[in-house]
Amino acid sequence: MLLRLFYCIVLLAVCFIMLFLISELHAWIRRKLNRCKIGNEHLSARMLKRDDLVCIGENVYRFSHIASYGESIDPVHPPIGSNISDGGELFFYSHNGISYVMFSTTRFMRHCKFISGKYGLKYAESLQTANVLMEMGTEK
């Protein structure tokens, strides 16, 4: 009876180790297969996933979500006037953590320098930018 319990525990530990190794192998393969897209013709808002780092202008933001119609930008203020989104805007986490920083899709496409995701660099505006980012190791 005690020997069976020991075998069950060992089998359970081996299963957990195998699942962990499969997960790490999957992440390693995704990083190796990830290809950075260069140039504005590849840029679209569909590339963004939650918590991606995005450089717009000279600032780096963490992406939150695409806004729906009537969503409040700043929850501290009442949802009237300029505090309501029209839908389709890109919301990024603000530095204070309470409200959002909002960018229109056209402004995002015009001023985006790079997008870095979970598995590495997704987009760069030029080959020089991509090379500098890979040298600096700014990928997650």
Coordinates of N, CA and C in Angstrom, one line a residue:
M1 N 0.8 -1.2 0.0 CA 0.0 0.0 0.0 C 0.9 1.3 0.0
L2 N 1.9 1.3 0.8 CA 2.8 2.4 0.9 C 3.6 2.6 -0.4
L3 N 3.9 1.4 -1.0 CA 4.7 1.5 -2.3 C 3.8 2.0 -3.4
R4 N 2.5 1.7 -3.4 CA 1.6 2.3 -4.4 C 1.5 3.8 -4.3
L5 N 1.4 4.2 -3.0 CA 1.3 5.7 -2.8 C 2.6 6.4 -3.3
F6 N 3.7 5.8 -3.0 CA 5.0 6.4 -3.5 C 5.0 6.4 -5.0
Y7 N 4.6 5.4 -5.7 CA 4.5 5.4 -7.2 C 3.6 6.4 -7.7
C8 N 2.4 6.6 -7.0 CA 1.5 7.7 -7.5 C 2.1 9.1 -7.3
I9 N 2.8 9.3 -6.2 CA 3.4 10.6 -6.0 C 4.5 10.8 -7.1
V10 N 5.3 9.8 -7.3 CA 6.3 9.9 -8.4 C 5.7 10.2 -9.7
L11 N 4.7 9.4 -10.1 CA 4.0 9.6 -11.4 C 3.4 11.0 -11.5
L12 N 2.8 11.5 -10.4 CA 2.3 12.9 -10.4 C 3.4 13.9 -10.6
A13 N 4.5 13.7 -10.0 CA 5.6 14.7 -10.1 C 6.2 14.6 -11.5
V14 N 6.3 13.4 -12.1 CA 6.8 13.3 -13.5 C 5.8 14.0 -14.5
C15 N 4.5 13.9 -14.2 CA 3.5 14.5 -15.1 C 3.7 16.1 -15.0
F16 N 3.8 16.6 -13.8 CA 4.0 18.0 -13.7 C 5.3 18.5 -14.4
I17 N 6.4 17.8 -14.2 CA 7.6 18.1 -14.9 C 7.5 18.1 -16.4
M18 N 6.8 17.1 -16.9 CA 6.6 17.0 -18.4 C 5.7 18.2 -18.9
L19 N 4.7 18.5 -18.1 CA 3.9 19.7 -18.5 C 4.7 21.0 -18.5
F20 N 5.5 21.1 -17.5 CA 6.4 22.3 -17.5 C 7.3 22.4 -18.6
L21 N 7.9 21.2 -19.0 CA 8.9 21.2 -20.1 C 8.2 21.4 -21.4
I22 N 7.0 21.0 -21.6 CA 6.2 21.2 -22.8 C 5.9 22.7 -22.9
S23 N 5.5 23.3 -21.8 CA 5.2 24.7 -21.8 C 6.4 25.6 -22.2
E24 N 7.6 25.2 -21.6 CA 8.8 26.0 -21.9 C 9.3 25.8 -23.3
L25 N 9.1 24.5 -23.9 CA 9.4 24.3 -25.3 C 8.5 25.1 -26.2
H26 N 7.2 25.2 -25.9 CA 6.3 26.0 -26.7 C 6.7 27.5 -26.7
A27 N 7.1 28.0 -25.5 CA 7.5 29.4 -25.4 C 8.8 29.6 -26.2
W28 N 9.7 28.7 -26.1 CA 11.0 28.8 -26.9 C 10.7 28.8 -28.4
I29 N 9.9 27.9 -28.8 CA 9.6 27.8 -30.3 C 8.9 29.1 -30.7
R30 N 7.9 29.6 -29.9 CA 7.3 30.9 -30.3 C 8.3 32.0 -30.4
R31 N 9.2 32.1 -29.5 CA 10.3 33.1 -29.6 C 11.1 33.0 -30.9
K32 N 11.5 31.7 -31.2 CA 12.3 31.5 -32.4 C 11.5 31.8 -33.7
L33 N 10.2 31.5 -33.7 CA 9.5 31.7 -34.9 C 8.9 33.1 -35.1
N34 N 9.0 33.9 -34.0 CA 8.5 35.3 -34.1 C 9.3 36.1 -35.0
R35 N 8.7 36.7 -36.0 CA 9.3 37.6 -37.0 C 8.9 39.0 -36.8
C36 N 9.8 39.9 -36.7 CA 9.5 41.3 -36.6 C 9.0 41.8 -37.9
K37 N 8.0 42.6 -38.0 CA 7.5 43.2 -39.2 C 8.1 44.6 -39.2
I38 N 8.6 45.0 -40.4 CA 9.3 46.3 -40.6 C 8.5 47.1 -41.5
G39 N 8.3 48.4 -41.2 CA 7.6 49.3 -42.1 C 6.1 49.5 -41.8
N40 N 5.6 50.7 -42.2 CA 4.3 51.1 -41.9 C 3.2 50.2 -42.6
E41 N 3.6 49.6 -43.7 CA 2.5 48.8 -44.4 C 2.1 47.6 -43.6
H42 N 2.9 47.2 -42.6 CA 2.6 46.0 -41.8 C 1.8 46.4 -40.5
L43 N 1.8 47.7 -40.2 CA 1.2 48.1 -38.9 C -0.3 48.1 -38.9
S44 N -0.9 47.5 -37.9 CA -2.3 47.6 -37.7 C -2.6 47.4 -36.2
A45 N -3.8 47.9 -35.8 CA -4.2 47.8 -34.4 C -4.5 46.3 -34.0
R46 N -4.7 45.5 -35.0 CA -4.9 44.1 -34.7 C -3.7 43.3 -34.2
M47 N -2.5 44.0 -34.3 CA -1.3 43.4 -33.8 C -1.2 43.4 -32.3
L48 N -1.9 44.3 -31.7 CA -1.8 44.6 -30.3 C -2.5 43.6 -29.5
K49 N -1.9 43.1 -28.4 CA -2.4 42.2 -27.4 C -2.2 42.9 -26.1
R50 N -3.0 42.5 -25.1 CA -3.0 43.1 -23.8 C -1.5 43.0 -23.2
D51 N -1.1 44.1 -22.6 CA 0.2 44.2 -22.0 C 1.4 44.3 -22.9
D52 N 1.2 44.5 -24.2 CA 2.3 44.8 -25.2 C 2.8 46.2 -24.9
L53 N 4.1 46.3 -25.1 CA 4.8 47.6 -24.9 C 4.8 48.3 -26.3
V54 N 4.3 49.6 -26.3 CA 4.2 50.3 -27.6 C 4.8 51.7 -27.4
C55 N 5.7 52.0 -28.3 CA 6.4 53.3 -28.3 C 5.6 54.2 -29.3
I56 N 5.0 55.3 -28.7 CA 4.3 56.3 -29.6 C 4.9 57.6 -29.3
G57 N 5.5 58.2 -30.4 CA 6.3 59.4 -30.2 C 7.6 59.1 -29.4
E58 N 7.7 59.7 -28.3 CA 8.9 59.4 -27.4 C 8.6 58.7 -26.2
N59 N 7.3 58.3 -26.0 CA 6.9 57.6 -24.8 C 6.5 56.2 -25.0
V60 N 6.8 55.3 -24.0 CA 6.4 53.9 -24.1 C 5.2 53.7 -23.2
Y61 N 4.2 53.0 -23.8 CA 2.9 52.7 -23.1 C 2.7 51.2 -23.1
R62 N 1.9 50.8 -22.1 CA 1.5 49.4 -22.0 C 0.0 49.3 -22.5
F63 N -0.2 48.5 -23.5 CA -1.6 48.4 -24.1 C -2.6 47.8 -23.2
S64 N -3.8 48.3 -23.2 CA -4.8 47.7 -22.4 C -5.9 47.1 -23.2
H65 N -6.6 47.9 -24.0 CA -7.7 47.3 -24.9 C -8.2 48.3 -25.9
I66 N -9.0 47.9 -26.8 CA -9.7 48.7 -27.8 C -11.0 49.1 -27.2
A67 N -11.3 50.4 -27.2 CA -12.5 50.9 -26.5 C -13.7 50.6 -27.2
S68 N -14.8 50.4 -26.5 CA -16.1 50.2 -27.0 C -16.8 51.6 -26.9
Y69 N -18.0 51.7 -27.6 CA -18.7 53.0 -27.7 C -19.2 53.3 -26.3
G70 N -19.0 54.6 -25.8 CA -19.5 55.0 -24.6 C -18.7 54.7 -23.3
E71 N -17.5 54.1 -23.5 CA -16.7 53.8 -22.4 C -16.1 55.0 -21.8
S72 N -16.0 55.0 -20.5 CA -15.4 56.2 -19.7 C -13.9 56.1 -19.8
I73 N -13.3 57.2 -20.1 CA -11.8 57.2 -20.1 C -11.2 57.4 -18.7
D74 N -11.8 58.3 -18.0 CA -11.3 58.5 -16.6 C -12.4 58.2 -15.6
P75 N -12.3 57.1 -14.9 CA -13.5 56.7 -14.0 C -13.7 57.6 -12.8
V76 N -12.8 58.5 -12.5 CA -12.9 59.5 -11.4 C -14.0 60.5 -11.8
H77 N -14.0 60.9 -13.1 CA -14.9 62.0 -13.5 C -16.1 61.4 -14.1
P78 N -17.2 62.1 -14.2 CA -18.5 61.6 -14.7 C -18.3 61.3 -16.3
P79 N -19.0 60.3 -16.8 CA -18.9 59.9 -18.2 C -19.7 60.8 -19.1
I80 N -19.3 62.1 -19.2 CA -20.0 63.0 -20.1 C -19.0 63.8 -20.9
G81 N -19.4 64.3 -22.0 CA -18.5 65.1 -22.9 C -17.3 64.4 -23.4
S82 N -16.1 65.0 -23.1 CA -14.9 64.4 -23.6 C -14.4 63.2 -22.8
N83 N -15.1 62.8 -21.8 CA -14.7 61.6 -21.0 C -15.3 60.4 -21.6
I84 N -16.0 60.4 -22.7 CA -16.6 59.2 -23.3 C -15.9 58.9 -24.6
S85 N -15.6 57.7 -24.8 CA -15.0 57.3 -26.1 C -16.1 57.1 -27.2
D86 N -15.6 57.3 -28.4 CA -16.5 57.0 -29.6 C -16.5 55.6 -30.0
G87 N -15.6 54.8 -29.5 CA -15.5 53.4 -30.0 C -14.3 53.3 -30.9
G88 N -13.5 52.3 -30.8 CA -12.4 52.0 -31.7 C -11.1 52.7 -31.3
E89 N -11.1 53.5 -30.2 CA -9.8 54.1 -29.8 C -9.0 53.1 -29.1
L90 N -7.7 53.3 -29.0 CA -6.8 52.4 -28.3 C -6.5 52.9 -26.9
F91 N -6.7 52.1 -25.9 CA -6.5 52.5 -24.5 C -5.3 51.9 -24.0
F92 N -4.4 52.7 -23.4 CA -3.2 52.3 -22.8 C -3.3 52.6 -21.3
Y93 N -2.6 51.8 -20.5 CA -2.5 52.1 -19.0 C -1.8 53.4 -18.8
S94 N -2.3 54.2 -17.9 CA -1.6 55.5 -17.6 C -0.6 55.2 -16.4
H95 N 0.2 56.1 -16.2 CA 1.3 55.9 -15.2 C 0.7 55.9 -13.8
N96 N -0.5 56.6 -13.6 CA -1.0 56.7 -12.2 C -1.9 55.4 -11.9
G97 N -2.2 54.6 -13.0 CA -3.0 53.4 -12.8 C -4.4 53.5 -12.6
I98 N -5.0 54.8 -12.6 CA -6.4 54.9 -12.4 C -7.1 55.1 -13.8
S99 N -6.6 56.0 -14.6 CA -7.3 56.3 -15.9 C -6.5 55.7 -17.0
Y100 N -7.0 56.0 -18.2 CA -6.3 55.4 -19.4 C -5.8 56.6 -20.2
V101 N -4.8 56.3 -21.0 CA -4.3 57.2 -22.1 C -4.9 56.7 -23.4
M102 N -5.5 57.6 -24.1 CA -6.3 57.2 -25.3 C -5.6 57.7 -26.5
F103 N -5.5 56.9 -27.6 CA -5.0 57.3 -28.8 C -5.9 56.9 -29.9
S104 N -6.2 57.7 -30.9 CA -6.9 57.3 -32.1 C -6.1 56.3 -32.9
T105 N -6.7 55.5 -33.7 CA -6.0 54.6 -34.5 C -5.1 55.3 -35.5
T106 N -5.5 56.4 -36.1 CA -4.7 57.1 -37.1 C -3.5 57.7 -36.4
R107 N -3.6 58.3 -35.3 CA -2.5 58.8 -34.6 C -1.5 57.7 -34.2
F108 N -2.0 56.6 -33.7 CA -1.2 55.4 -33.4 C -0.4 55.0 -34.6
M109 N -1.0 54.9 -35.7 CA -0.3 54.4 -36.9 C 0.7 55.4 -37.4
R110 N 0.4 56.7 -37.2 CA 1.3 57.7 -37.7 C 2.6 57.8 -36.8
H111 N 2.5 57.6 -35.5 CA 3.6 57.9 -34.6 C 4.2 56.7 -33.9
C112 N 3.7 55.5 -34.2 CA 4.2 54.3 -33.6 C 5.7 54.0 -34.0
K113 N 6.6 53.8 -33.1 CA 8.0 53.4 -33.4 C 8.2 51.9 -33.3
F114 N 7.7 51.3 -32.3 CA 7.8 49.8 -32.2 C 6.8 49.2 -31.3
I115 N 6.5 47.9 -31.4 CA 5.6 47.2 -30.6 C 6.4 45.9 -30.1
S116 N 6.5 45.7 -28.8 CA 7.2 44.6 -28.2 C 6.2 43.8 -27.5
G117 N 6.1 42.5 -27.8 CA 5.1 41.6 -27.1 C 5.7 40.6 -26.2
K118 N 4.9 39.6 -25.9 CA 5.4 38.5 -25.0 C 6.5 37.7 -25.5
Y119 N 6.5 37.5 -26.8 CA 7.5 36.6 -27.5 C 8.5 37.4 -28.2
G120 N 8.7 38.7 -28.0 CA 9.7 39.5 -28.6 C 9.1 40.7 -29.4
L121 N 10.0 41.3 -30.2 CA 9.7 42.4 -31.0 C 8.7 42.0 -32.1
K122 N 7.5 42.7 -32.2 CA 6.5 42.4 -33.2 C 6.6 43.4 -34.4
Y123 N 6.9 44.6 -34.1 CA 6.9 45.6 -35.2 C 8.0 46.7 -34.9
A124 N 8.6 47.2 -35.9 CA 9.5 48.3 -35.8 C 9.3 49.2 -37.1
E125 N 9.5 50.5 -36.9 CA 9.2 51.4 -38.0 C 10.3 51.3 -39.1
S126 N 11.5 50.9 -38.7 CA 12.6 50.7 -39.7 C 13.5 49.6 -39.2
L127 N 14.4 49.2 -40.1 CA 15.3 48.2 -39.8 C 16.4 48.6 -38.8
Q128 N 16.7 49.9 -38.9 CA 17.7 50.5 -37.9 C 17.1 50.4 -36.5
T129 N 15.8 50.8 -36.4 CA 15.1 50.7 -35.0 C 15.1 49.3 -34.5
A130 N 14.8 48.3 -35.4 CA 14.8 46.9 -34.9 C 16.1 46.5 -34.5
N131 N 17.2 46.8 -35.2 CA 18.5 46.4 -34.8 C 18.9 47.0 -33.5
V132 N 18.6 48.3 -33.3 CA 19.0 49.0 -32.0 C 18.2 48.3 -30.9
L133 N 16.9 48.0 -31.1 CA 16.2 47.4 -30.0 C 16.7 46.0 -29.7
M134 N 17.0 45.3 -30.7 CA 17.6 43.9 -30.4 C 18.9 44.0 -29.7
E135 N 19.7 45.0 -30.1 CA 21.0 45.1 -29.4 C 20.8 45.5 -27.9
M136 N 19.9 46.4 -27.7 CA 19.7 46.9 -26.3 C 19.0 45.9 -25.5
G137 N 18.3 44.9 -26.1 CA 17.6 43.9 -25.3 C 16.3 44.4 -24.7
T138 N 15.6 45.2 -25.4 CA 14.4 45.8 -24.8 C 13.2 44.8 -25.0
E139 N 13.4 43.7 -25.6 CA 12.3 42.7 -25.8 C 12.1 42.1 -24.4
K140 N 10.8 41.7 -24.3 CA 10.4 41.0 -23.0 C 11.0 39.6 -23.0

